[in-house]
mmCIF file of C-alpha atoms in Angstrom:
data_model
loop_
_atom_site.group_PDB
_atom_site.id
_atom_site.type_symbol
_atom_site.label_atom_id
_atom_site.label_comp_id
_atom_site.label_asym_id
_atom_site.label_seq_id
_atom_site.Cartn_x
_atom_site.Cartn_y
_atom_site.Cartn_z
ATOM 1 C CA MET A 5 -4.557 20.359 10.505
ATOM 2 C CA ASN A 6 -3.016 21.296 13.873
ATOM 3 C CA GLY A 7 0.181 22.256 12.068
ATOM 4 C CA PHE A 8 -1.712 24.686 9.830
ATOM 5 C CA TYR A 9 -3.568 26.274 12.750
ATOM 6 C CA THR A 10 -0.307 26.519 14.683
ATOM 7 C CA ILE A 11 1.384 28.465 11.873
ATOM 8 C CA LEU A 12 -1.674 30.692 11.410
ATOM 9 C CA LEU A 13 -1.858 31.496 15.126
ATOM 10 C CA LEU A 14 1.891 32.128 15.260
ATOM 11 C CA LEU A 15 1.576 34.585 12.362
ATOM 12 C CA LEU A 16 -1.230 36.428 14.108
ATOM 13 C CA SER A 17 0.613 36.336 17.426
ATOM 14 C CA ASN A 18 3.703 37.867 15.863
ATOM 15 C CA VAL A 19 1.709 40.665 14.262
ATOM 16 C CA PHE A 20 0.425 41.600 17.723
ATOM 17 C CA MET A 21 3.893 41.160 19.245
ATOM 18 C CA THR A 22 5.549 43.409 16.672
ATOM 19 C CA LEU A 23 2.884 46.070 17.109
ATOM 20 C CA ALA A 24 3.222 45.858 20.905
ATOM 21 C CA TRP A 25 7.005 46.141 20.799
ATOM 22 C CA TYR A 26 7.393 48.735 18.041
ATOM 23 C CA GLY A 27 3.987 50.295 17.354
ATOM 24 C CA HIS A 28 4.415 52.837 20.128
ATOM 25 C CA LEU A 29 7.503 54.148 18.322
ATOM 26 C CA LYS A 30 5.387 54.926 15.267
ATOM 27 C CA LEU A 31 2.758 56.554 17.485
ATOM 28 C CA GLN A 32 5.513 58.692 18.980
ATOM 29 C CA GLN A 33 6.756 59.659 15.507
ATOM 30 C CA THR A 34 3.279 60.770 14.504
ATOM 31 C CA GLY A 35 2.837 62.718 17.733
ATOM 32 C CA VAL A 36 0.008 60.567 19.093
ATOM 33 C CA SER A 37 1.924 59.291 22.106
ATOM 34 C CA SER A 38 4.776 61.773 22.364
ATOM 35 C CA HIS A 39 3.418 63.189 25.631
ATOM 36 C CA TRP A 40 2.391 59.881 27.187
ATOM 37 C CA PRO A 41 4.250 58.917 30.356
ATOM 38 C CA LEU A 42 6.361 55.777 30.080
ATOM 39 C CA ILE A 43 3.846 53.833 32.183
ATOM 40 C CA GLY A 44 1.150 54.757 29.648
ATOM 41 C CA VAL A 45 3.257 53.442 26.783
ATOM 42 C CA ILE A 46 3.914 50.254 28.743
ATOM 43 C CA ALA A 47 0.191 49.790 29.487
ATOM 44 C CA PHE A 48 -0.632 50.397 25.823
ATOM 45 C CA SER A 49 1.916 47.769 24.751
ATOM 46 C CA TRP A 50 0.670 45.304 27.361
ATOM 47 C CA GLY A 51 -2.841 45.753 26.020
ATOM 48 C CA ILE A 52 -1.661 44.699 22.580
ATOM 49 C CA ALA A 53 0.528 41.924 24.006
ATOM 50 C CA PHE A 54 -2.550 40.378 25.638
ATOM 51 C CA PHE A 55 -3.806 39.485 22.160
ATOM 52 C CA GLU A 56 -0.363 38.143 21.276
ATOM 53 C CA TYR A 57 -0.619 35.688 24.160
ATOM 54 C CA CYS A 58 -4.193 34.802 23.184
ATOM 55 C CA CYS A 59 -2.734 33.492 19.923
ATOM 56 C CA GLN A 60 0.717 32.294 21.058
ATOM 57 C CA VAL A 61 -0.401 30.001 23.868
ATOM 58 C CA PRO A 62 -3.002 28.108 21.774
ATOM 59 C CA ALA A 63 -0.503 27.880 18.890
ATOM 60 C CA ASN A 64 2.029 26.158 21.120
ATOM 61 C CA ARG A 65 -0.574 23.888 22.683
ATOM 62 C CA LEU A 66 -1.941 22.836 19.293
ATOM 63 C CA GLY A 67 1.451 22.436 17.669
ATOM 64 C CA PHE A 68 3.348 20.618 20.434
ATOM 65 C CA GLN A 69 3.847 16.874 19.927
ATOM 66 C CA GLY A 70 3.106 16.242 23.607
ATOM 67 C CA ASN A 71 -0.434 17.495 22.939
ATOM 68 C CA GLY A 72 -0.904 15.598 19.667
ATOM 69 C CA GLY A 73 0.574 18.294 17.420
ATOM 70 C CA PRO A 74 3.160 17.787 14.708
ATOM 71 C CA TYR A 75 6.092 19.788 16.165
ATOM 72 C CA THR A 76 8.743 19.264 18.807
ATOM 73 C CA LEU A 77 9.456 22.080 21.251
ATOM 74 C CA VAL A 78 12.614 23.066 19.348
ATOM 75 C CA GLN A 79 10.771 23.055 16.026
ATOM 76 C CA LEU A 80 8.054 25.295 17.482
ATOM 77 C CA LYS A 81 10.647 27.786 18.705
ATOM 78 C CA VAL A 82 12.547 27.932 15.406
ATOM 79 C CA ILE A 83 9.299 28.326 13.447
ATOM 80 C CA GLN A 84 8.234 31.126 15.798
ATOM 81 C CA GLU A 85 11.549 32.959 15.394
ATOM 82 C CA CYS A 86 11.388 32.771 11.596
ATOM 83 C CA ILE A 87 7.804 33.977 11.545
ATOM 84 C CA SER A 88 8.756 36.742 13.973
ATOM 85 C CA LEU A 89 11.488 38.064 11.692
ATOM 86 C CA ILE A 90 9.348 37.842 8.565
ATOM 87 C CA VAL A 91 6.459 39.675 10.250
ATOM 88 C CA PHE A 92 8.878 42.244 11.675
ATOM 89 C CA ALA A 93 10.424 42.882 8.249
ATOM 90 C CA VAL A 94 7.011 43.423 6.660
ATOM 91 C CA ILE A 95 5.652 45.656 9.441
ATOM 92 C CA ALA A 96 8.876 47.650 9.742
ATOM 93 C CA ASN A 97 8.803 48.249 6.010
ATOM 94 C CA ILE A 98 5.189 49.445 6.183
ATOM 95 C CA LEU A 99 5.378 51.534 9.366
ATOM 96 C CA PHE A 100 8.957 52.746 9.157
ATOM 97 C CA GLN A 101 9.528 53.210 5.464
ATOM 98 C CA GLY A 102 13.004 54.651 5.980
ATOM 99 C CA GLN A 103 14.160 51.314 7.429
ATOM 100 C CA SER A 104 15.292 49.220 4.496
ATOM 101 C CA LEU A 105 16.661 45.706 4.381
ATOM 102 C CA HIS A 106 20.290 45.294 3.404
ATOM 103 C CA TRP A 107 22.279 42.312 2.132
ATOM 104 C CA ASN A 108 23.268 41.216 5.634
ATOM 105 C CA HIS A 109 19.613 41.167 6.746
ATOM 106 C CA ILE A 110 18.682 38.998 3.766
ATOM 107 C CA LEU A 111 21.620 36.687 4.513
ATOM 108 C CA ALA A 112 20.498 36.429 8.149
ATOM 109 C CA PHE A 113 17.002 35.431 6.993
ATOM 110 C CA CYS A 114 18.500 32.799 4.696
ATOM 111 C CA LEU A 115 20.527 31.400 7.580
ATOM 112 C CA LEU A 116 17.346 31.186 9.646
ATOM 113 C CA ILE A 117 15.677 29.240 6.861
ATOM 114 C CA GLY A 118 18.702 26.964 7.013
ATOM 115 C CA ALA A 119 18.095 26.590 10.754
ATOM 116 C CA VAL A 120 14.511 25.526 10.066
ATOM 117 C CA TYR A 121 15.772 22.955 7.580
ATOM 118 C CA LEU A 122 18.276 21.591 10.106
ATOM 119 C CA VAL A 123 15.688 21.422 12.898
ATOM 120 C CA PHE A 124 13.335 19.377 10.731
ATOM 121 C CA MET A 125 16.019 16.929 9.574
ATOM 122 C CA PRO A 126 15.729 13.475 11.123
ATOM 123 C CA SER A 127 18.158 12.918 13.976
#
């Protein structure tokens, strides 16, 4: 069950992370934050990133083998990176509709799936 909760928390964490890193760009496009000083944009992003950490830290604690979870440290990192790119692709497609995926992006995602496979292979 820890593995399931880890993946769920990583998904949620990456939604917050993507919004913290790129959401302010959409706000700028819509004019909401176009007159904010840079420190205001940073504070806004940090506010969102707080919730990212509220999900990321428990995900790693639950998922790590050293704490009774099912994943090694390397496995956790590769899972997180894959989830990060999937969440980014979905959010970028929703928020920035002019940003489309091309063949090389799809190939990169496939290679990451290959990385997950390799990380989970027995040594």
